[in-house]
C-alpha angles and dihedrals in degrees: 000000000000122000095266093051090049091051092051092047089047091054090055096044093051089066088071094062124100117246093259094046091045092055091050094046096046090052089050091047095050093045094051098039092052089063083095097179091068128094108273093212094052091043094054092045091054092046089052091051091050091049092049091050090048092051091049091049090049092053090049092051094246124144126237090251091055091060107026104022132243098286108067094174093055089047091051092048090051090054093046090052090057096048116101116245123248109266118251094252091054091046089055091048091047091052091048091049091053092049093050092047091048096049092041093051092048090050092050092046092051091047093050092048091050092049093048093049094044101042100025100044101016091236136116130027129272091213116056137174120246137176117237096215091049094050093047091049092049090049095047092049096041097054098061090040089054091051091050091051090046089051089052091052091049091048091052094046091051091046091051093054115107090014130108101228122183108250093223091051091047092050090051092050092050092044092053091046091049092052090046092051094049089047092055093053092045088052091052090051092047101047098041107100124222112258140139132044115344117229140166123244129187127216086234089061089052090050093051093043091049093052093045094047092048090049089052090050090050091049091052090049091053090054096050 
């Protein structure tokens, strides 16, 4: 089976796990999947094998420690170390997919906000003036910043695996990070000066561009 089919089968099989085993396995799944430089196919095959072993152990009345040991993080790191890395061509495609998704999502978000303000509150204009140099600068700066923020999220999610974190504390951490992330992008928008050729751009163009860019990102993902 390909990676997508394995993921779908995995989602169904997980429903058979007990609450305790499900918590352990989902932490294992998140921790391993977020090793994003590894082959997706090999990763999903290994996760399926782990799930099958866990289901067999559950049927035999064995505990997780009996089969996988008492240090799940060390076990996960051992597995990750044996997984083959994503080949360079796929890494490039993965990067391109993320860029297309990011720009497409931003375009869709801006279009939706403009439509809501214009049609919902009868304010704002659907056609606005922009400066080409300004927009290119914002884009060039925003992409690496987005990857850094994404890396921080991945680091936190992997760190949180196999830990019993208070939900209120976790919500507060994510809330602060969300405010911080929005603040960074607002700062980029605020400090970037207007320069370059002036042009007009409609919210409808943003909507179309957003849909097309997301479809391209989806197409790249299918080819990974």
